[in-house]
Amino acid sequence: VAKSHDRHVELALRTTLEENLAMVRDTVSFLREQGRRVFVDCEHFFDGYRADPEYAKAVVRAAAGAGADVVVLCDTNGGMLPAQVQAVVATVLADTGARLGIHAQDDTGCAVANTLAAVDAGATHVQCTANGYGERVGNANLFPVVAALELKYGRKVLPEGRLREMTRISHAIAEVVNLTPSTHQPYVGVSAFAHKAGLHASAIKVDPDLYQHIDPEQVGNTMRMLVSDMAGRASVELKGKELGIDLGGDRELVGRVVERVKERELKGYTYEAADASFELLLRAEAEGGPLKYFEVESWRAIVEDRPDGSHANEATVKLWAKSERIVATAEGNGPVNALDRALRVALERIYPQLAKLELVDYKVRILEGKHGTHSTTRVLISTSDGAGEWSTVGVADNVIAASWQALEDAYTYGLLRAGVEPAA
């Protein structure tokens, strides 16, 4: 890393401009003599260029003249815009003849665009991070940059077939750093190729490319149809096809599903983020009734406030499964957790497949229309069986009842995924 901003040289390094150039030359020459490849990152280059373009270019010449393989122009503060980056890179390339790279921070939300603008201007080396992770708001995101280079510029930067691993790798890295993958991330986000509304769906039914800039399979992603109160017949038909449910061109059935979705969304349900609950609704309409692995008789959750300030949470569930009445009680670190545990205690003996299920996310939203504690509550639960993840929704006047609905759907869908036959 070298200083290329005159004020940084004098104030941070506390040396002269000439001595800084000498240090760059000496360092690069020494490393080259040791047989090393040398990449010099010119820190704060674009700010330095704005303050003193000749000195900034002098640092590039010093590094390149001493044998640096690449001189990287760094937008360390992330304040540049694409047109500015393109103009500076083109000028520096013409004036120095050095092989240039680009390092862009994302403080203006332009890191990917700035990186591609630098490529347009002649940069042949780009520095990015997976999912854009980095200091402050992050760096140029590796995945959209690579996808653009491969699919938009036609440059082969990966071995054949590796681009299809992009979505999997992005999500795997998010898991490693324990951050939820961004649903709206370009190319690899779960919403990157998601569509809803009748106009889009009708066109996609004819040709998916009408509303998609690439085939999502090229980057290992998939097209998703979102079903909401804006849904039309085409949306439902395409979603059914995506879920492997053949609606057989049954216009009456599709119409019933559309009306059912609209009716429930008026009450506060949302199926855009709850594919599993929508599939259960669709199967219920298509198969003449809801999928049943168990029949709930009643449930209750108790929260006890103790004198020492602690709380005890206990839940009891009464249900029928495979002609057997089961009563189960469990404690938890909250009423929803207690209900979850009680439901597991009740069902795991009969359905051991449920032991693999794990609640991985829980969201509560207070819906508009009423105020304060009288408000309607929507709960979204994400569940995993280790091989995949699904989301379910519940809506009720209280958070516990809404949570129970989402839990019941989550367990039902988990058993469906496991291939378990429903109860008679």
PDB file of N, CA and C in Angstrom, residues 265-341:
ATOM      1  N   GLU A 265     -55.127 -12.053   2.337  1.00  0.00           N
ATOM      2  CA  GLU A 265     -54.206 -10.917   2.420  1.00  0.00           C
ATOM      3  C   GLU A 265     -54.913  -9.664   2.938  1.00  0.00           C
ATOM      4  N   LEU A 266     -56.213  -9.547   2.689  1.00  0.00           N
ATOM      5  CA  LEU A 266     -56.971  -8.438   3.274  1.00  0.00           C
ATOM      6  C   LEU A 266     -56.992  -8.529   4.795  1.00  0.00           C
ATOM      7  N   LYS A 267     -56.858  -9.742   5.327  1.00  0.00           N
ATOM      8  CA  LYS A 267     -56.829  -9.937   6.777  1.00  0.00           C
ATOM      9  C   LYS A 267     -55.426  -9.765   7.360  1.00  0.00           C
ATOM     10  N   GLY A 268     -54.417  -9.629   6.483  1.00  0.00           N
ATOM     11  CA  GLY A 268     -53.068  -9.397   6.983  1.00  0.00           C
ATOM     12  C   GLY A 268     -52.050 -10.450   6.618  1.00  0.00           C
ATOM     13  N   TYR A 269     -52.486 -11.562   6.013  1.00  0.00           N
ATOM     14  CA  TYR A 269     -51.544 -12.590   5.588  1.00  0.00           C
ATOM     15  C   TYR A 269     -50.699 -12.071   4.424  1.00  0.00           C
ATOM     16  N   THR A 270     -49.516 -12.614   4.288  1.00  0.00           N
ATOM     17  CA  THR A 270     -48.678 -12.315   3.132  1.00  0.00           C
ATOM     18  C   THR A 270     -48.041 -13.608   2.657  1.00  0.00           C
ATOM     19  N   TYR A 271     -48.109 -13.832   1.348  1.00  0.00           N
ATOM     20  CA  TYR A 271     -47.550 -15.068   0.808  1.00  0.00           C
ATOM     21  C   TYR A 271     -46.286 -14.831  -0.014  1.00  0.00           C
ATOM     22  N   GLU A 272     -45.916 -13.557  -0.180  1.00  0.00           N
ATOM     23  CA  GLU A 272     -44.677 -13.262  -0.892  1.00  0.00           C
ATOM     24  C   GLU A 272     -43.485 -13.857  -0.153  1.00  0.00           C
ATOM     25  N   ALA A 273     -43.534 -13.793   1.172  1.00  0.00           N
ATOM     26  CA  ALA A 273     -42.412 -14.269   1.985  1.00  0.00           C
ATOM     27  C   ALA A 273     -42.748 -15.570   2.707  1.00  0.00           C
ATOM     28  N   ALA A 274     -43.835 -16.224   2.306  1.00  0.00           N
ATOM     29  CA  ALA A 274     -44.257 -17.457   2.992  1.00  0.00           C
ATOM     30  C   ALA A 274     -44.700 -18.488   1.972  1.00  0.00           C
ATOM     31  N   ASP A 275     -43.728 -18.954   1.187  1.00  0.00           N
ATOM     32  CA  ASP A 275     -44.022 -19.930   0.135  1.00  0.00           C
ATOM     33  C   ASP A 275     -44.649 -21.206   0.685  1.00  0.00           C
ATOM     34  N   ALA A 276     -44.193 -21.650   1.849  1.00  0.00           N
ATOM     35  CA  ALA A 276     -44.700 -22.912   2.393  1.00  0.00           C
ATOM     36  C   ALA A 276     -46.185 -22.794   2.740  1.00  0.00           C
ATOM     37  N   SER A 277     -46.570 -21.681   3.363  1.00  0.00           N
ATOM     38  CA  SER A 277     -47.986 -21.493   3.686  1.00  0.00           C
ATOM     39  C   SER A 277     -48.833 -21.407   2.420  1.00  0.00           C
ATOM     40  N   PHE A 278     -48.280 -20.767   1.373  1.00  0.00           N
ATOM     41  CA  PHE A 278     -49.033 -20.702   0.122  1.00  0.00           C
ATOM     42  C   PHE A 278     -49.198 -22.089  -0.489  1.00  0.00           C
ATOM     43  N   GLU A 279     -48.146 -22.900  -0.458  1.00  0.00           N
ATOM     44  CA  GLU A 279     -48.267 -24.250  -1.020  1.00  0.00           C
ATOM     45  C   GLU A 279     -49.324 -25.056  -0.278  1.00  0.00           C
ATOM     46  N   LEU A 280     -49.383 -24.912   1.052  1.00  0.00           N
ATOM     47  CA  LEU A 280     -50.406 -25.628   1.812  1.00  0.00           C
ATOM     48  C   LEU A 280     -51.797 -25.147   1.440  1.00  0.00           C
ATOM     49  N   LEU A 281     -51.943 -23.824   1.221  1.00  0.00           N
ATOM     50  CA  LEU A 281     -53.240 -23.281   0.793  1.00  0.00           C
ATOM     51  C   LEU A 281     -53.612 -23.815  -0.584  1.00  0.00           C
ATOM     52  N   LEU A 282     -52.637 -23.832  -1.495  1.00  0.00           N
ATOM     53  CA  LEU A 282     -52.880 -24.309  -2.850  1.00  0.00           C
ATOM     54  C   LEU A 282     -53.273 -25.786  -2.849  1.00  0.00           C
ATOM     55  N   ARG A 283     -52.572 -26.599  -2.052  1.00  0.00           N
ATOM     56  CA  ARG A 283     -52.894 -28.027  -1.975  1.00  0.00           C
ATOM     57  C   ARG A 283     -54.283 -28.242  -1.366  1.00  0.00           C
ATOM     58  N   ALA A 284     -54.619 -27.409  -0.386  1.00  0.00           N
ATOM     59  CA  ALA A 284     -55.944 -27.551   0.234  1.00  0.00           C
ATOM     60  C   ALA A 284     -57.058 -27.325  -0.785  1.00  0.00           C
ATOM     61  N   GLU A 285     -56.871 -26.329  -1.660  1.00  0.00           N
ATOM     62  CA  GLU A 285     -57.889 -26.064  -2.679  1.00  0.00           C
ATOM     63  C   GLU A 285     -57.881 -27.144  -3.762  1.00  0.00           C
ATOM     64  N   ALA A 286     -56.679 -27.599  -4.130  1.00  0.00           N
ATOM     65  CA  ALA A 286     -56.565 -28.574  -5.216  1.00  0.00           C
ATOM     66  C   ALA A 286     -56.986 -29.973  -4.787  1.00  0.00           C
ATOM     67  N   GLU A 287     -56.793 -30.297  -3.512  1.00  0.00           N
ATOM     68  CA  GLU A 287     -57.025 -31.658  -3.035  1.00  0.00           C
ATOM     69  C   GLU A 287     -58.271 -31.792  -2.177  1.00  0.00           C
ATOM     70  N   GLY A 288     -59.086 -30.738  -2.143  1.00  0.00           N
ATOM     71  CA  GLY A 288     -60.382 -30.828  -1.474  1.00  0.00           C
ATOM     72  C   GLY A 288     -60.348 -30.693   0.029  1.00  0.00           C
ATOM     73  N   GLY A 289     -59.280 -30.173   0.580  1.00  0.00           N
ATOM     74  CA  GLY A 289     -59.209 -29.983   2.023  1.00  0.00           C
ATOM     75  C   GLY A 289     -57.780 -29.825   2.485  1.00  0.00           C
ATOM     76  N   PRO A 290     -57.588 -29.286   3.677  1.00  0.00           N
ATOM     77  CA  PRO A 290     -56.227 -29.053   4.167  1.00  0.00           C
ATOM     78  C   PRO A 290     -55.482 -30.352   4.444  1.00  0.00           C
ATOM     79  N   LEU A 291     -54.170 -30.269   4.291  1.00  0.00           N
ATOM     80  CA  LEU A 291     -53.291 -31.398   4.585  1.00  0.00           C
ATOM     81  C   LEU A 291     -53.236 -31.582   6.095  1.00  0.00           C
ATOM     82  N   LYS A 292     -53.546 -32.782   6.580  1.00  0.00           N
ATOM     83  CA  LYS A 292     -53.616 -32.993   8.027  1.00  0.00           C
ATOM     84  C   LYS A 292     -52.735 -34.170   8.455  1.00  0.00           C
ATOM     85  N   TYR A 293     -51.779 -33.862   9.301  1.00  0.00           N
ATOM     86  CA  TYR A 293     -50.985 -34.903   9.957  1.00  0.00           C
ATOM     87  C   TYR A 293     -51.397 -35.046  11.419  1.00  0.00           C
ATOM     88  N   PHE A 294     -52.060 -34.006  11.924  1.00  0.00           N
ATOM     89  CA  PHE A 294     -52.535 -34.019  13.306  1.00  0.00           C
ATOM     90  C   PHE A 294     -53.696 -33.044  13.418  1.00  0.00           C
ATOM     91  N   GLU A 295     -54.544 -33.279  14.404  1.00  0.00           N
ATOM     92  CA  GLU A 295     -55.707 -32.430  14.646  1.00  0.00           C
ATOM     93  C   GLU A 295     -55.572 -31.828  16.036  1.00  0.00           C
ATOM     94  N   VAL A 296     -55.535 -30.511  16.097  1.00  0.00           N
ATOM     95  CA  VAL A 296     -55.334 -29.832  17.373  1.00  0.00           C
ATOM     96  C   VAL A 296     -56.671 -29.695  18.106  1.00  0.00           C
ATOM     97  N   GLU A 297     -56.676 -30.179  19.335  1.00  0.00           N
ATOM     98  CA  GLU A 297     -57.865 -30.032  20.186  1.00  0.00           C
ATOM     99  C   GLU A 297     -57.826 -28.684  20.893  1.00  0.00           C
ATOM    100  N   SER A 298     -56.684 -28.372  21.494  1.00  0.00           N
ATOM    101  CA  SER A 298     -56.513 -27.067  22.140  1.00  0.00           C
ATOM    102  C   SER A 298     -55.047 -26.855  22.486  1.00  0.00           C
ATOM    103  N   TRP A 299     -54.703 -25.613  22.756  1.00  0.00           N
ATOM    104  CA  TRP A 299     -53.357 -25.292  23.236  1.00  0.00           C
ATOM    105  C   TRP A 299     -53.460 -24.087  24.172  1.00  0.00           C
ATOM    106  N   ARG A 300     -52.494 -23.968  25.045  1.00  0.00           N
ATOM    107  CA  ARG A 300     -52.462 -22.790  25.904  1.00  0.00           C
ATOM    108  C   ARG A 300     -51.009 -22.495  26.280  1.00  0.00           C
ATOM    109  N   ALA A 301     -50.743 -21.238  26.521  1.00  0.00           N
ATOM    110  CA  ALA A 301     -49.409 -20.809  26.951  1.00  0.00           C
ATOM    111  C   ALA A 301     -49.566 -19.935  28.186  1.00  0.00           C
ATOM    112  N   ILE A 302     -48.732 -20.185  29.187  1.00  0.00           N
ATOM    113  CA  ILE A 302     -48.804 -19.455  30.457  1.00  0.00           C
ATOM    114  C   ILE A 302     -47.469 -18.776  30.725  1.00  0.00           C
ATOM    115  N   VAL A 303     -47.526 -17.502  31.058  1.00  0.00           N
ATOM    116  CA  VAL A 303     -46.330 -16.764  31.467  1.00  0.00           C
ATOM    117  C   VAL A 303     -46.515 -16.364  32.925  1.00  0.00           C
ATOM    118  N   GLU A 304     -45.611 -16.825  33.780  1.00  0.00           N
ATOM    119  CA  GLU A 304     -45.698 -16.544  35.220  1.00  0.00           C
ATOM    120  C   GLU A 304     -44.616 -15.537  35.619  1.00  0.00           C
ATOM    121  N   ASP A 305     -45.044 -14.431  36.167  1.00  0.00           N
ATOM    122  CA  ASP A 305     -44.115 -13.407  36.637  1.00  0.00           C
ATOM    123  C   ASP A 305     -43.799 -13.681  38.104  1.00  0.00           C
ATOM    124  N   ARG A 306     -42.545 -13.955  38.406  1.00  0.00           N
ATOM    125  CA  ARG A 306     -42.152 -14.325  39.758  1.00  0.00           C
ATOM    126  C   ARG A 306     -41.637 -13.115  40.544  1.00  0.00           C
ATOM    127  N   PRO A 307     -41.671 -13.190  41.881  1.00  0.00           N
ATOM    128  CA  PRO A 307     -41.257 -12.051  42.711  1.00  0.00           C
ATOM    129  C   PRO A 307     -39.813 -11.605  42.479  1.00  0.00           C
ATOM    130  N   ASP A 308     -38.956 -12.522  42.066  1.00  0.00           N
ATOM    131  CA  ASP A 308     -37.551 -12.148  41.863  1.00  0.00           C
ATOM    132  C   ASP A 308     -37.304 -11.511  40.499  1.00  0.00           C
ATOM    133  N   GLY A 309     -38.373 -11.287  39.724  1.00  0.00           N
ATOM    134  CA  GLY A 309     -38.229 -10.651  38.418  1.00  0.00           C
ATOM    135  C   GLY A 309     -38.065 -11.629  37.274  1.00  0.00           C
ATOM    136  N   SER A 310     -37.907 -12.913  37.566  1.00  0.00           N
ATOM    137  CA  SER A 310     -37.780 -13.912  36.511  1.00  0.00           C
ATOM    138  C   SER A 310     -39.168 -14.311  36.012  1.00  0.00           C
ATOM    139  N   HIS A 311     -39.182 -15.033  34.887  1.00  0.00           N
ATOM    140  CA  HIS A 311     -40.435 -15.483  34.308  1.00  0.00           C
ATOM    141  C   HIS A 311     -40.369 -16.980  34.024  1.00  0.00           C
ATOM    142  N   ALA A 312     -41.498 -17.635  34.191  1.00  0.00           N
ATOM    143  CA  ALA A 312     -41.629 -19.039  33.813  1.00  0.00           C
ATOM    144  C   ALA A 312     -42.617 -19.113  32.656  1.00  0.00           C
ATOM    145  N   ASN A 313     -42.239 -19.828  31.596  1.00  0.00           N
ATOM    146  CA  ASN A 313     -43.087 -19.956  30.407  1.00  0.00           C
ATOM    147  C   ASN A 313     -43.419 -21.428  30.200  1.00  0.00           C
ATOM    148  N   GLU A 314     -44.687 -21.736  30.192  1.00  0.00           N
ATOM    149  CA  GLU A 314     -45.130 -23.123  30.075  1.00  0.00           C
ATOM    150  C   GLU A 314     -46.251 -23.212  29.056  1.00  0.00           C
ATOM    151  N   ALA A 315     -46.234 -24.257  28.253  1.00  0.00           N
ATOM    152  CA  ALA A 315     -47.284 -24.456  27.246  1.00  0.00           C
ATOM    153  C   ALA A 315     -47.798 -25.884  27.309  1.00  0.00           C
ATOM    154  N   THR A 316     -49.072 -26.047  27.047  1.00  0.00           N
ATOM    155  CA  THR A 316     -49.704 -27.366  26.973  1.00  0.00           C
ATOM    156  C   THR A 316     -50.424 -27.490  25.645  1.00  0.00           C
ATOM    157  N   VAL A 317     -50.227 -28.605  24.988  1.00  0.00           N
ATOM    158  CA  VAL A 317     -50.857 -28.867  23.692  1.00  0.00           C
ATOM    159  C   VAL A 317     -51.644 -30.165  23.792  1.00  0.00           C
ATOM    160  N   LYS A 318     -52.889 -30.133  23.319  1.00  0.00           N
ATOM    161  CA  LYS A 318     -53.731 -31.332  23.247  1.00  0.00           C
ATOM    162  C   LYS A 318     -54.090 -31.559  21.786  1.00  0.00           C
ATOM    163  N   LEU A 319     -53.762 -32.741  21.267  1.00  0.00           N
ATOM    164  CA  LEU A 319     -54.024 -33.006  19.849  1.00  0.00           C
ATOM    165  C   LEU A 319     -54.255 -34.488  19.603  1.00  0.00           C
ATOM    166  N   TRP A 320     -54.715 -34.780  18.384  1.00  0.00           N
ATOM    167  CA  TRP A 320     -54.903 -36.155  17.935  1.00  0.00           C
ATOM    168  C   TRP A 320     -53.957 -36.408  16.764  1.00  0.00           C
ATOM    169  N   ALA A 321     -53.248 -37.535  16.782  1.00  0.00           N
ATOM    170  CA  ALA A 321     -52.379 -37.929  15.676  1.00  0.00           C
ATOM    171  C   ALA A 321     -52.439 -39.437  15.519  1.00  0.00           C
ATOM    172  N   LYS A 322     -52.778 -39.896  14.321  1.00  0.00           N
ATOM    173  CA  LYS A 322     -52.913 -41.330  14.036  1.00  0.00           C
ATOM    174  C   LYS A 322     -53.819 -42.024  15.057  1.00  0.00           C
ATOM    175  N   SER A 323     -54.988 -41.406  15.272  1.00  0.00           N
ATOM    176  CA  SER A 323     -56.047 -41.945  16.151  1.00  0.00           C
ATOM    177  C   SER A 323     -55.655 -41.974  17.620  1.00  0.00           C
ATOM    178  N   GLU A 324     -54.610 -41.280  17.983  1.00  0.00           N
ATOM    179  CA  GLU A 324     -54.164 -41.267  19.369  1.00  0.00           C
ATOM    180  C   GLU A 324     -54.273 -39.838  19.927  1.00  0.00           C
ATOM    181  N   ARG A 325     -54.886 -39.719  21.104  1.00  0.00           N
ATOM    182  CA  ARG A 325     -54.972 -38.414  21.761  1.00  0.00           C
ATOM    183  C   ARG A 325     -53.714 -38.207  22.599  1.00  0.00           C
ATOM    184  N   ILE A 326     -53.083 -37.061  22.398  1.00  0.00           N
ATOM    185  CA  ILE A 326     -51.814 -36.777  23.072  1.00  0.00           C
ATOM    186  C   ILE A 326     -51.919 -35.443  23.795  1.00  0.00           C
ATOM    187  N   VAL A 327     -51.463 -35.432  25.044  1.00  0.00           N
ATOM    188  CA  VAL A 327     -51.373 -34.196  25.823  1.00  0.00           C
ATOM    189  C   VAL A 327     -49.910 -34.018  26.198  1.00  0.00           C
ATOM    190  N   ALA A 328     -49.344 -32.877  25.860  1.00  0.00           N
ATOM    191  CA  ALA A 328     -47.920 -32.636  26.116  1.00  0.00           C
ATOM    192  C   ALA A 328     -47.726 -31.255  26.706  1.00  0.00           C
ATOM    193  N   THR A 329     -46.832 -31.177  27.666  1.00  0.00           N
ATOM    194  CA  THR A 329     -46.501 -29.903  28.320  1.00  0.00           C
ATOM    195  C   THR A 329     -44.992 -29.694  28.258  1.00  0.00           C
ATOM    196  N   ALA A 330     -44.582 -28.439  28.054  1.00  0.00           N
ATOM    197  CA  ALA A 330     -43.153 -28.127  28.005  1.00  0.00           C
ATOM    198  C   ALA A 330     -42.928 -26.705  28.471  1.00  0.00           C
ATOM    199  N   GLU A 331     -41.695 -26.445  28.926  1.00  0.00           N
ATOM    200  CA  GLU A 331     -41.289 -25.095  29.292  1.00  0.00           C
ATOM    201  C   GLU A 331     -40.349 -24.556  28.222  1.00  0.00           C
ATOM    202  N   GLY A 332     -40.254 -23.239  28.164  1.00  0.00           N
ATOM    203  CA  GLY A 332     -39.354 -22.616  27.201  1.00  0.00           C
ATOM    204  C   GLY A 332     -38.885 -21.266  27.699  1.00  0.00           C
ATOM    205  N   ASN A 333     -38.018 -20.623  26.893  1.00  0.00           N
ATOM    206  CA  ASN A 333     -37.520 -19.312  27.313  1.00  0.00           C
ATOM    207  C   ASN A 333     -38.457 -18.184  26.897  1.00  0.00           C
ATOM    208  N   GLY A 334     -39.627 -18.540  26.403  1.00  0.00           N
ATOM    209  CA  GLY A 334     -40.689 -17.609  26.065  1.00  0.00           C
ATOM    210  C   GLY A 334     -41.913 -18.417  25.725  1.00  0.00           C
ATOM    211  N   PRO A 335     -43.075 -17.803  25.629  1.00  0.00           N
ATOM    212  CA  PRO A 335     -44.291 -18.577  25.362  1.00  0.00           C
ATOM    213  C   PRO A 335     -44.287 -19.274  24.008  1.00  0.00           C
ATOM    214  N   VAL A 336     -43.713 -18.647  22.983  1.00  0.00           N
ATOM    215  CA  VAL A 336     -43.663 -19.272  21.664  1.00  0.00           C
ATOM    216  C   VAL A 336     -42.707 -20.458  21.677  1.00  0.00           C
ATOM    217  N   ASN A 337     -41.553 -20.281  22.325  1.00  0.00           N
ATOM    218  CA  ASN A 337     -40.608 -21.387  22.447  1.00  0.00           C
ATOM    219  C   ASN A 337     -41.225 -22.547  23.228  1.00  0.00           C
ATOM    220  N   ALA A 338     -41.995 -22.232  24.257  1.00  0.00           N
ATOM    221  CA  ALA A 338     -42.661 -23.283  25.034  1.00  0.00           C
ATOM    222  C   ALA A 338     -43.683 -24.029  24.179  1.00  0.00           C
ATOM    223  N   LEU A 339     -44.438 -23.298  23.348  1.00  0.00           N
ATOM    224  CA  LEU A 339     -45.393 -23.944  22.449  1.00  0.00           C
ATOM    225  C   LEU A 339     -44.668 -24.839  21.436  1.00  0.00           C
ATOM    226  N   ASP A 340     -43.581 -24.333  20.900  1.00  0.00           N
ATOM    227  CA  ASP A 340     -42.791 -25.105  19.946  1.00  0.00           C
ATOM    228  C   ASP A 340     -42.324 -26.413  20.586  1.00  0.00           C
ATOM    229  N   ARG A 341     -41.809 -26.325  21.797  1.00  0.00           N
ATOM    230  CA  ARG A 341     -41.319 -27.527  22.477  1.00  0.00           C
ATOM    231  C   ARG A 341     -42.448 -28.491  22.810  1.00  0.00           C
TER     232      ARG A 341
END
